[in-house]
PDB file of C-alpha atoms in Angstrom:
ATOM      1  CA  MET K   1      40.897   5.339 -25.267  1.00 38.00           C
ATOM      2  CA  ARG K   2      38.852   2.249 -23.580  1.00 41.00           C
ATOM      3  CA  LYS K   3      38.960   1.725 -20.113  1.00 45.00           C
ATOM      4  CA  PRO K   4      40.322  -1.856 -18.830  1.00 37.00           C
ATOM      5  CA  GLU K   5      36.839  -2.471 -17.142  1.00 40.00           C
ATOM      6  CA  ASP K   6      35.396  -1.982 -20.752  1.00 44.00           C
ATOM      7  CA  ALA K   7      37.819  -4.615 -22.229  1.00 42.00           C
ATOM      8  CA  ALA K   8      36.824  -6.930 -19.496  1.00 43.00           C
ATOM      9  CA  ASN K   9      33.264  -6.527 -20.175  1.00 49.00           C
ATOM     10  CA  GLU K  10      33.828  -7.253 -24.102  1.00 48.00           C
ATOM     11  CA  GLU K  11      35.803 -10.235 -23.007  1.00 52.00           C
ATOM     12  CA  MET K  12      33.145 -11.767 -20.736  1.00 64.00           C
ATOM     13  CA  LEU K  13      31.831 -14.697 -22.067  1.00 72.00           C
ATOM     14  CA  PRO K  14      28.816 -14.183 -24.497  1.00 80.00           C
ATOM     15  CA  ALA K  15      26.325 -16.375 -22.688  1.00 79.00           C
ATOM     16  CA  GLU K  16      27.218 -14.688 -19.355  1.00 83.00           C
ATOM     17  CA  ARG K  17      26.905 -11.430 -20.934  1.00 86.00           C
ATOM     18  CA  ARG K  18      23.308 -12.168 -22.450  1.00 83.00           C
ATOM     19  CA  GLN K  19      21.981 -13.663 -19.482  1.00 82.00           C
ATOM     20  CA  HIS K  20      22.688 -10.337 -17.324  1.00 84.00           C
ATOM     21  CA  LEU K  21      20.549  -8.553 -20.245  1.00 87.00           C
ATOM     22  CA  ILE K  22      17.938 -11.025 -19.719  1.00 81.00           C
ATOM     23  CA  GLU K  23      17.950 -10.195 -16.135  1.00 81.00           C
ATOM     24  CA  TRP K  24      17.964  -6.613 -17.146  1.00 83.00           C
ATOM     25  CA  PHE K  25      14.877  -6.552 -19.164  1.00 79.00           C
ATOM     26  CA  LYS K  26      13.057  -8.774 -16.320  1.00 72.00           C
ATOM     27  CA  GLN K  27      13.105  -5.548 -14.099  1.00 72.00           C
ATOM     28  CA  ASN K  28      12.856  -2.851 -17.236  1.00 74.00           C
ATOM     29  CA  GLN K  29      10.561  -2.554 -19.965  1.00 68.00           C
ATOM     30  CA  ALA K  30      12.559  -1.205 -22.811  1.00 76.00           C
ATOM     31  CA  GLY K  31      16.411   0.234 -23.441  1.00 80.00           C
ATOM     32  CA  SER K  32      18.224   1.548 -26.109  1.00 81.00           C
ATOM     33  CA  GLY K  33      21.338   0.295 -27.640  1.00 84.00           C
ATOM     34  CA  GLN K  34      23.431   3.370 -26.528  1.00 83.00           C
ATOM     35  CA  ASP K  35      22.284   3.299 -23.047  1.00 85.00           C
ATOM     36  CA  LEU K  36      22.755  -0.658 -22.799  1.00 88.00           C
ATOM     37  CA  ALA K  37      25.934  -0.492 -24.219  1.00 87.00           C
ATOM     38  CA  ARG K  38      27.151   1.925 -21.634  1.00 86.00           C
ATOM     39  CA  MET K  39      25.668   0.370 -18.591  1.00 85.00           C
ATOM     40  CA  PHE K  40      27.493  -3.108 -19.467  1.00 84.00           C
ATOM     41  CA  GLY K  41      30.824  -1.284 -20.739  1.00 86.00           C
ATOM     42  CA  ILE K  42      30.643  -2.551 -24.299  1.00 88.00           C
ATOM     43  CA  SER K  43      30.641  -1.224 -27.716  1.00 88.00           C
ATOM     44  CA  VAL K  44      26.910  -0.552 -29.453  1.00 87.00           C
ATOM     45  CA  SER K  45      27.877  -3.033 -32.156  1.00 88.00           C
ATOM     46  CA  THR K  46      28.230  -5.911 -29.158  1.00 89.00           C
ATOM     47  CA  ILE K  47      25.068  -5.025 -27.782  1.00 88.00           C
ATOM     48  CA  ARG K  48      23.480  -4.934 -31.098  1.00 87.00           C
ATOM     49  CA  ARG K  49      24.522  -8.658 -31.878  1.00 88.00           C
ATOM     50  CA  ASP K  50      23.178  -9.721 -28.146  1.00 88.00           C
ATOM     51  CA  LEU K  51      19.879  -7.887 -28.622  1.00 87.00           C
ATOM     52  CA  ASP K  52      19.403  -9.485 -31.978  1.00 85.00           C
ATOM     53  CA  LEU K  53      20.147 -12.870 -30.721  1.00 85.00           C
ATOM     54  CA  LEU K  54      17.562 -12.294 -27.838  1.00 83.00           C
ATOM     55  CA  ALA K  55      15.223 -11.167 -30.217  1.00 81.00           C
ATOM     56  CA  SER K  56      15.520 -14.439 -32.328  1.00 77.00           C
ATOM     57  CA  GLU K  57      14.971 -16.463 -29.142  1.00 73.00           C
ATOM     58  CA  GLY K  58      11.669 -14.237 -28.313  1.00 71.00           C
ATOM     59  CA  LEU K  59      13.090 -12.722 -25.020  1.00 74.00           C
ATOM     60  CA  VAL K  60      13.097  -9.472 -26.331  1.00 78.00           C
ATOM     61  CA  ARG K  61      11.795  -7.462 -29.461  1.00 76.00           C
ATOM     62  CA  ARG K  62      14.039  -5.269 -31.524  1.00 80.00           C
ATOM     63  CA  THR K  63      12.923  -1.487 -31.590  1.00 75.00           C
ATOM     64  CA  HIS K  64      14.439   1.333 -33.621  1.00 70.00           C
ATOM     65  CA  GLY K  65      17.898   1.654 -31.650  1.00 73.00           C
ATOM     66  CA  GLY K  66      17.175  -0.668 -29.042  1.00 79.00           C
ATOM     67  CA  ALA K  67      14.676  -3.333 -27.658  1.00 78.00           C
ATOM     68  CA  VAL K  68      11.700  -3.817 -25.474  1.00 72.00           C
ATOM     69  CA  ALA K  69      10.887  -6.822 -23.505  1.00 72.00           C
ATOM     70  CA  ILE K  70       8.246  -9.361 -24.237  1.00 64.00           C
ATOM     71  CA  ARG K  71       5.577  -9.842 -21.736  1.00 56.00           C
ATOM     72  CA  SER K  72       2.403 -11.143 -21.677  1.00 50.00           C
ATOM     73  CA  ARG K  73       0.626  -7.818 -21.451  1.00 48.00           C
ATOM     74  CA  ALA K  74      -2.766  -9.518 -20.545  1.00 45.00           C
ATOM     75  CA  THR K  75      -2.399  -9.580 -17.037  1.00 42.00           C
ATOM     76  CA  TYR K  76       1.212  -7.940 -16.689  1.00 46.00           C
ATOM     77  CA  GLU K  77       1.149  -4.300 -15.114  1.00 50.00           C
ATOM     78  CA  PRO K  78       4.171  -2.535 -14.462  1.00 51.00           C
ATOM     79  CA  SER K  79       4.448  -0.745 -10.939  1.00 45.00           C
ATOM     80  CA  THR K  80       3.945   3.076 -10.969  1.00 47.00           C
ATOM     81  CA  ASP K  81       8.187   3.250 -10.093  1.00 49.00           C
ATOM     82  CA  LEU K  82       8.941   1.246 -12.901  1.00 48.00           C
ATOM     83  CA  SER K  83       6.644   3.102 -15.270  1.00 48.00           C
ATOM     84  CA  GLU K  84       8.454   6.214 -13.961  1.00 49.00           C
ATOM     85  CA  ARG K  85      11.734   5.196 -15.092  1.00 49.00           C
ATOM     86  CA  THR K  86      11.088   3.675 -18.450  1.00 56.00           C
ATOM     87  CA  ALA K  87      11.120   5.661 -21.485  1.00 58.00           C
ATOM     88  CA  VAL K  88      11.602   8.737 -19.928  1.00 73.00           C
ATOM     89  CA  GLU K  89      12.496  10.650 -22.738  1.00 81.00           C
ATOM     90  CA  GLU K  90      10.386   9.639 -25.185  1.00 84.00           C
ATOM     91  CA  LYS K  91       7.600  10.253 -22.718  1.00 88.00           C
ATOM     92  CA  HIS K  92       8.653  13.783 -22.708  1.00 89.00           C
ATOM     93  CA  ALA K  93       8.851  14.326 -26.303  1.00 91.00           C
ATOM     94  CA  ILE K  94       5.388  12.740 -26.561  1.00 94.00           C
ATOM     95  CA  VAL K  95       3.904  15.091 -24.264  1.00 95.00           C
ATOM     96  CA  GLY K  96       5.341  17.783 -25.811  1.00 95.00           C
ATOM     97  CA  GLU K  97       3.754  17.052 -28.968  1.00 96.00           C
ATOM     98  CA  ALA K  98       0.331  16.494 -27.165  1.00 97.00           C
ATOM     99  CA  LEU K  99       0.605  20.217 -25.798  1.00 97.00           C
ATOM    100  CA  LYS K 100       0.596  21.381 -29.549  1.00 96.00           C
ATOM    101  CA  LEU K 101      -3.043  20.286 -29.698  1.00 97.00           C
ATOM    102  CA  ILE K 102      -3.971  22.231 -26.596  1.00 97.00           C
ATOM    103  CA  GLU K 103      -5.798  25.789 -27.287  1.00 97.00           C
ATOM    104  CA  PRO K 104      -7.584  28.542 -25.173  1.00 97.00           C
ATOM    105  CA  ASN K 105     -11.250  27.598 -23.840  1.00 98.00           C
ATOM    106  CA  LEU K 106     -10.999  23.866 -25.002  1.00 98.00           C
ATOM    107  CA  SER K 107     -12.538  21.416 -23.095  1.00 98.00           C
ATOM    108  CA  LEU K 108     -10.176  18.133 -22.349  1.00 98.00           C
ATOM    109  CA  LEU K 109     -10.662  14.654 -20.571  1.00 98.00           C
ATOM    110  CA  ILE K 110      -7.437  13.400 -19.339  1.00 97.00           C
ATOM    111  CA  ASP K 111      -6.717   9.906 -18.737  1.00 95.00           C
ATOM    112  CA  THR K 112      -6.310   7.836 -15.412  1.00 90.00           C
ATOM    113  CA  GLY K 113      -3.976   5.181 -14.450  1.00 80.00           C
ATOM    114  CA  ALA K 114      -0.689   6.396 -16.424  1.00 86.00           C
ATOM    115  CA  VAL K 115       2.553   7.807 -15.771  1.00 89.00           C
ATOM    116  CA  ILE K 116       2.001   9.846 -19.514  1.00 93.00           C
ATOM    117  CA  CYS K 117      -0.871  11.784 -18.300  1.00 94.00           C
ATOM    118  CA  HIS K 118       0.812  12.649 -15.261  1.00 94.00           C
ATOM    119  CA  ARG K 119       3.536  14.027 -17.150  1.00 95.00           C
ATOM    120  CA  LEU K 120       0.581  15.914 -19.229  1.00 97.00           C
ATOM    121  CA  ALA K 121      -0.774  17.482 -16.267  1.00 96.00           C
ATOM    122  CA  ASP K 122       2.574  18.453 -15.299  1.00 96.00           C
ATOM    123  CA  ARG K 123       2.733  20.581 -18.472  1.00 96.00           C
ATOM    124  CA  ILE K 124      -0.810  21.923 -18.614  1.00 97.00           C
ATOM    125  CA  ALA K 125      -0.330  23.305 -15.151  1.00 96.00           C
ATOM    126  CA  GLU K 126       2.214  25.419 -16.862  1.00 96.00           C
ATOM    127  CA  LEU K 127      -0.201  27.189 -19.081  1.00 97.00           C
ATOM    128  CA  GLU K 128      -1.948  30.317 -18.731  1.00 95.00           C
ATOM    129  CA  TYR K 129      -4.744  30.529 -20.937  1.00 96.00           C
ATOM    130  CA  PRO K 130      -8.381  29.335 -19.735  1.00 98.00           C
ATOM    131  CA  LEU K 131      -9.157  25.416 -19.927  1.00 98.00           C
ATOM    132  CA  THR K 132     -11.715  23.253 -18.535  1.00 98.00           C
ATOM    133  CA  VAL K 133     -10.223  19.724 -17.251  1.00 98.00           C
ATOM    134  CA  ILE K 134     -11.884  16.632 -16.736  1.00 98.00           C
ATOM    135  CA  THR K 135     -10.068  13.717 -15.048  1.00 97.00           C
ATOM    136  CA  ASN K 136     -10.846  10.909 -12.644  1.00 95.00           C
ATOM    137  CA  ASP K 137      -6.954  10.761 -11.919  1.00 95.00           C
ATOM    138  CA  LEU K 138      -6.163  11.978  -8.419  1.00 95.00           C
ATOM    139  CA  TYR K 139      -2.646  13.105  -9.420  1.00 95.00           C
ATOM    140  CA  VAL K 140      -3.841  14.918 -12.283  1.00 96.00           C
ATOM    141  CA  ALA K 141      -6.562  16.757 -10.299  1.00 97.00           C
ATOM    142  CA  LYS K 142      -3.768  17.582  -7.445  1.00 96.00           C
ATOM    143  CA  GLN K 143      -1.419  18.704 -10.116  1.00 96.00           C
ATOM    144  CA  LEU K 144      -4.241  21.176 -11.622  1.00 97.00           C
ATOM    145  CA  THR K 145      -6.001  22.461  -8.262  1.00 96.00           C
ATOM    146  CA  TYR K 146      -5.538  25.973  -7.462  1.00 93.00           C
ATOM    147  CA  ARG K 147      -5.019  26.952 -11.123  1.00 95.00           C
ATOM    148  CA  ASP K 148      -7.198  30.234 -11.808  1.00 95.00           C
ATOM    149  CA  ASN K 149      -7.384  29.532 -15.190  1.00 97.00           C
ATOM    150  CA  ILE K 150      -8.337  25.871 -15.426  1.00 97.00           C
ATOM    151  CA  THR K 151     -11.858  24.768 -14.417  1.00 97.00           C
ATOM    152  CA  LEU K 152     -11.278  21.466 -12.725  1.00 98.00           C
ATOM    153  CA  ILE K 153     -14.062  18.799 -12.713  1.00 97.00           C
ATOM    154  CA  VAL K 154     -13.564  15.542 -10.916  1.00 96.00           C
ATOM    155  CA  PRO K 155     -16.234  13.168 -11.619  1.00 95.00           C
ATOM    156  CA  GLY K 156     -15.550  10.563  -8.798  1.00 93.00           C
ATOM    157  CA  GLY K 157     -15.525   6.867  -7.995  1.00 94.00           C
ATOM    158  CA  ALA K 158     -13.793   4.375  -5.772  1.00 94.00           C
ATOM    159  CA  CYS K 159      -9.872   4.781  -5.465  1.00 93.00           C
ATOM    160  CA  ARG K 160      -8.103   1.731  -7.121  1.00 88.00           C
ATOM    161  CA  VAL K 161      -5.883   0.173  -4.642  1.00 84.00           C
ATOM    162  CA  GLY K 162      -2.176   1.387  -5.427  1.00 79.00           C
ATOM    163  CA  SER K 163      -3.072   3.745  -7.919  1.00 85.00           C
ATOM    164  CA  PHE K 164      -4.354   7.420  -8.121  1.00 91.00           C
ATOM    165  CA  SER K 165      -7.322   6.116 -10.237  1.00 92.00           C
ATOM    166  CA  LEU K 166     -11.356   6.898  -9.588  1.00 94.00           C
ATOM    167  CA  LEU K 167     -13.641   4.124 -11.027  1.00 94.00           C
ATOM    168  CA  GLY K 168     -16.998   3.430 -11.252  1.00 94.00           C
ATOM    169  CA  GLU K 169     -19.716   5.415 -10.245  1.00 96.00           C
ATOM    170  CA  PRO K 170     -20.645   8.143 -10.283  1.00 96.00           C
ATOM    171  CA  GLY K 171     -18.227   8.779 -12.741  1.00 95.00           C
ATOM    172  CA  LEU K 172     -19.373   6.495 -15.176  1.00 95.00           C
ATOM    173  CA  SER K 173     -22.853   7.977 -15.303  1.00 96.00           C
ATOM    174  CA  PHE K 174     -21.356  11.765 -15.391  1.00 96.00           C
ATOM    175  CA  LEU K 175     -19.287  10.919 -18.653  1.00 96.00           C
ATOM    176  CA  ARG K 176     -22.534   9.697 -20.116  1.00 93.00           C
ATOM    177  CA  ASP K 177     -23.819  13.077 -19.962  1.00 94.00           C
ATOM    178  CA  ILE K 178     -20.878  15.289 -21.264  1.00 95.00           C
ATOM    179  CA  HIS K 179     -19.177  16.366 -24.752  1.00 95.00           C
ATOM    180  CA  CYS K 180     -15.815  17.595 -24.578  1.00 96.00           C
ATOM    181  CA  ASP K 181     -13.192  18.572 -27.130  1.00 98.00           C
ATOM    182  CA  ILE K 182     -10.167  16.021 -26.515  1.00 98.00           C
ATOM    183  CA  PHE K 183      -9.762  12.981 -24.552  1.00 98.00           C
ATOM    184  CA  PHE K 184      -5.892  12.312 -24.255  1.00 98.00           C
ATOM    185  CA  MET K 185      -5.789   8.597 -23.492  1.00 97.00           C
ATOM    186  CA  SER K 186      -3.081   6.025 -22.580  1.00 94.00           C
ATOM    187  CA  ALA K 187      -3.282   2.391 -22.919  1.00 94.00           C
ATOM    188  CA  ALA K 188      -1.619  -0.496 -21.264  1.00 90.00           C
ATOM    189  CA  ALA K 189      -1.454  -2.023 -24.714  1.00 91.00           C
ATOM    190  CA  ILE K 190      -2.004  -1.180 -28.428  1.00 94.00           C
ATOM    191  CA  ASP K 191      -2.186  -3.242 -31.625  1.00 93.00           C
ATOM    192  CA  GLU K 192      -3.776  -2.930 -34.796  1.00 95.00           C
ATOM    193  CA  THR K 193      -7.284  -3.604 -33.561  1.00 94.00           C
ATOM    194  CA  GLY K 194      -7.375  -1.227 -30.669  1.00 95.00           C
ATOM    195  CA  ALA K 195      -6.428  -0.183 -26.856  1.00 95.00           C
ATOM    196  CA  SER K 196      -6.351  -2.572 -24.405  1.00 93.00           C
ATOM    197  CA  GLU K 197      -6.029  -2.529 -20.662  1.00 90.00           C
ATOM    198  CA  THR K 198      -5.413  -5.359 -17.606  1.00 86.00           C
ATOM    199  CA  ASN K 199      -8.193  -3.920 -15.344  1.00 88.00           C
ATOM    200  CA  LEU K 200     -11.812  -4.156 -16.242  1.00 91.00           C
ATOM    201  CA  GLU K 201     -13.183  -1.240 -14.293  1.00 92.00           C
ATOM    202  CA  LEU K 202     -10.293   0.778 -15.910  1.00 91.00           C
ATOM    203  CA  GLY K 203     -11.566  -0.295 -19.358  1.00 92.00           C
ATOM    204  CA  HIS K 204     -14.927   0.826 -18.791  1.00 93.00           C
ATOM    205  CA  MET K 205     -13.742   4.379 -17.741  1.00 93.00           C
ATOM    206  CA  LYS K 206     -11.615   4.429 -20.436  1.00 93.00           C
ATOM    207  CA  ARG K 207     -14.312   3.435 -23.104  1.00 95.00           C
ATOM    208  CA  ALA K 208     -17.055   6.126 -21.604  1.00 95.00           C
ATOM    209  CA  MET K 209     -14.078   8.890 -22.197  1.00 96.00           C
ATOM    210  CA  ALA K 210     -13.720   8.045 -25.273  1.00 97.00           C
ATOM    211  CA  GLU K 211     -17.255   8.089 -26.158  1.00 96.00           C
ATOM    212  CA  ALA K 212     -17.566  11.618 -24.391  1.00 97.00           C
ATOM    213  CA  ALA K 213     -14.948  13.318 -26.598  1.00 97.00           C
ATOM    214  CA  SER K 214     -14.934  14.878 -30.014  1.00 97.00           C
ATOM    215  CA  GLU K 215     -11.339  13.297 -30.571  1.00 98.00           C
ATOM    216  CA  VAL K 216      -9.313  10.864 -29.322  1.00 98.00           C
ATOM    217  CA  VAL K 217      -6.014  11.383 -28.980  1.00 98.00           C
ATOM    218  CA  LEU K 218      -3.755   8.313 -27.872  1.00 97.00           C
ATOM    219  CA  LEU K 219      -0.613   8.936 -25.897  1.00 97.00           C
ATOM    220  CA  ALA K 220       1.895   5.883 -25.814  1.00 93.00           C
ATOM    221  CA  ASP K 221       5.805   5.098 -26.031  1.00 87.00           C
ATOM    222  CA  SER K 222       6.466   2.487 -28.381  1.00 86.00           C
ATOM    223  CA  SER K 223       6.777  -0.119 -25.629  1.00 81.00           C
ATOM    224  CA  ARG K 224       3.240  -0.423 -25.564  1.00 86.00           C
ATOM    225  CA  PHE K 225       2.563  -1.547 -29.165  1.00 89.00           C
ATOM    226  CA  MET K 226       1.790  -4.834 -30.774  1.00 86.00           C
ATOM    227  CA  SER K 227       0.280  -6.357 -27.679  1.00 84.00           C
ATOM    228  CA  CYS K 228      -2.813  -6.829 -26.053  1.00 86.00           C
ATOM    229  CA  ALA K 229      -3.973  -6.844 -22.495  1.00 86.00           C
ATOM    230  CA  LEU K 230      -6.833  -8.647 -21.255  1.00 88.00           C
ATOM    231  CA  HIS K 231      -9.527  -6.270 -21.597  1.00 90.00           C
ATOM    232  CA  ARG K 232     -10.378  -4.454 -24.780  1.00 91.00           C
ATOM    233  CA  THR K 233     -11.216  -0.804 -24.315  1.00 93.00           C
ATOM    234  CA  VAL K 234     -11.330   1.629 -27.250  1.00 95.00           C
ATOM    235  CA  PRO K 235     -11.517  -0.127 -30.837  1.00 95.00           C
ATOM    236  CA  ILE K 236      -8.870   1.129 -33.396  1.00 96.00           C
ATOM    237  CA  GLY K 237     -11.304   3.225 -35.463  1.00 94.00           C
ATOM    238  CA  SER K 238     -12.586   5.365 -32.447  1.00 96.00           C
ATOM    239  CA  ILE K 239      -8.862   6.689 -31.766  1.00 97.00           C
ATOM    240  CA  ASP K 240      -8.173   9.866 -34.213  1.00 97.00           C
ATOM    241  CA  ARG K 241      -4.658  10.592 -33.489  1.00 97.00           C
ATOM    242  CA  VAL K 242      -1.712   8.575 -31.886  1.00 97.00           C
ATOM    243  CA  ILE K 243       1.418  10.210 -30.660  1.00 96.00           C
ATOM    244  CA  THR K 244       4.292   7.882 -30.080  1.00 93.00           C
ATOM    245  CA  ASP K 245       8.329   7.555 -30.511  1.00 89.00           C
ATOM    246  CA  THR K 246      10.712   6.370 -33.433  1.00 87.00           C
ATOM    247  CA  GLY K 247      10.734   3.099 -31.280  1.00 82.00           C
ATOM    248  CA  LEU K 248       7.769   1.898 -33.212  1.00 85.00           C
ATOM    249  CA  LEU K 249       9.119  -0.155 -36.280  1.00 83.00           C
ATOM    250  CA  GLU K 250       7.589   0.845 -39.637  1.00 87.00           C
ATOM    251  CA  GLU K 251       6.823  -2.710 -40.294  1.00 88.00           C
ATOM    252  CA  ASP K 252       4.438  -2.789 -36.983  1.00 89.00           C
ATOM    253  CA  ARG K 253       3.012   0.788 -38.206  1.00 91.00           C
ATOM    254  CA  ALA K 254       2.136  -0.656 -41.309  1.00 92.00           C
ATOM    255  CA  LYS K 255      -0.180  -3.048 -39.922  1.00 94.00           C
ATOM    256  CA  PHE K 256      -2.925  -0.105 -38.862  1.00 95.00           C
ATOM    257  CA  PRO K 257      -5.420   0.928 -40.795  1.00 92.00           C
ATOM    258  CA  PRO K 258      -4.183   3.592 -43.387  1.00 87.00           C
ATOM    259  CA  HIS K 259      -6.535   6.284 -42.931  1.00 84.00           C
ATOM    260  CA  LYS K 260      -7.247   6.417 -39.311  1.00 88.00           C
ATOM    261  CA  PRO K 261      -5.837   6.865 -36.722  1.00 95.00           C
ATOM    262  CA  GLY K 262      -3.183   9.608 -37.599  1.00 94.00           C
ATOM    263  CA  PHE K 263       0.241   8.811 -36.318  1.00 95.00           C
ATOM    264  CA  LYS K 264       2.909  11.292 -35.392  1.00 94.00           C
ATOM    265  CA  VAL K 265       6.104   9.614 -34.479  1.00 93.00           C
ATOM    266  CA  VAL K 266       8.464  12.040 -32.392  1.00 92.00           C
ATOM    267  CA  ASP K 267      12.218  11.807 -32.033  1.00 85.00           C
ATOM    268  CA  SER K 268      12.971  12.270 -28.362  1.00 73.00           C
ATOM    269  CA  SER K 269      16.425  13.490 -29.530  1.00 65.00           C
ATOM    270  CA  GLY K 270      14.861  16.948 -30.345  1.00 51.00           C
ATOM    271  CA  ASP K 271      14.099  16.069 -34.199  1.00 50.00           C
ATOM    272  CA  THR K 272      11.300  17.246 -36.146  1.00 47.00           C
ATOM    273  CA  PRO K 273       8.383  14.652 -35.926  1.00 53.00           C
ATOM    274  CA  GLU K 274       6.661  12.939 -38.745  1.00 57.00           C
ATOM    275  CA  GLU K 275       3.790  14.465 -40.011  1.00 58.00           C
ATOM    276  CA  TRP K 276       0.358  13.015 -39.212  1.00 54.00           C
ATOM    277  CA  ALA K 277      -0.896  10.263 -41.609  1.00 53.00           C
ATOM    278  CA  PRO K 278      -4.174  11.210 -43.000  1.00 47.00           C
ATOM    279  CA  THR K 279      -7.154  10.831 -40.566  1.00 44.00           C
ATOM    280  CA  GLN K 280     -10.779  11.900 -40.855  1.00 43.00           C
ATOM    281  CA  GLY K 281     -10.895  13.275 -37.192  1.00 44.00           C
ATOM    282  CA  ARG K 282     -14.074  13.852 -35.429  1.00 45.00           C
ATOM    283  CA  GLU K 283     -15.312  17.708 -35.391  1.00 46.00           C
ATOM    284  CA  ARG K 284     -14.886  19.259 -31.856  1.00 45.00           C
ATOM    285  CA  ALA K 285     -17.400  20.462 -29.831  1.00 42.00           C
ATOM    286  CA  THR K 286     -18.599  23.625 -30.037  1.00 38.00           C
ATOM    287  CA  SER K 287     -20.247  23.859 -26.877  1.00 35.00           C
TER     288      SER K 287
END
């Protein structure tokens, strides 16, 4: 039985209701149809019609089961607080899949500047077998400090204001002289040509990390796709695997090269993820 306030919300003028939706997407990057329907006290079918209309006007982009805000990613960078609250379940599922790639005695590079990499560090801290972890992210380093099984290396650099990222020298020079197994990478934006960032120095750091790894694994929720930030970092051909969620539309995924990177699309509801598409990953370092 519907509550009286639900009926009142259903009777709200469509234009007024959609304006509330627009204001919500100004503060939030992505939302599912079910969550938005619950939030606004209306039916899922009503919210779907609203999202379809907003998408037709270029105000949002429809995804599987919801929508993402359309912003110019050239310079737009969400705050850490907003990133913490966006796509929480999707990030959890992506990190869970990434952990399956980690084996004892591997050397890992963990990217800097992204909440999803922080969540990965939280989970790696729970592992008990030996690993070497290299990172220029102070949060990641903090989570992995005092772990007897983890050899932690922080190349160093100047801390970017308002973030956990250490950028520039001596980190860049250090990365040129190492060779590790896996680079777990994040990105502000991804399209069929590659990954990109809003900050030039951050882009330099990510490029150096990618070049130092035998395998590059991009971790990104679906809201990051089909847009481009100001600075190109890693071309799509240098990314071996992509782990994302079911919000990535099949028509968008089809725009990427057919053989590399390999995609694994995970369902945050816990269903079995799709298999990797064929890829020709680089051999891991043996040293």
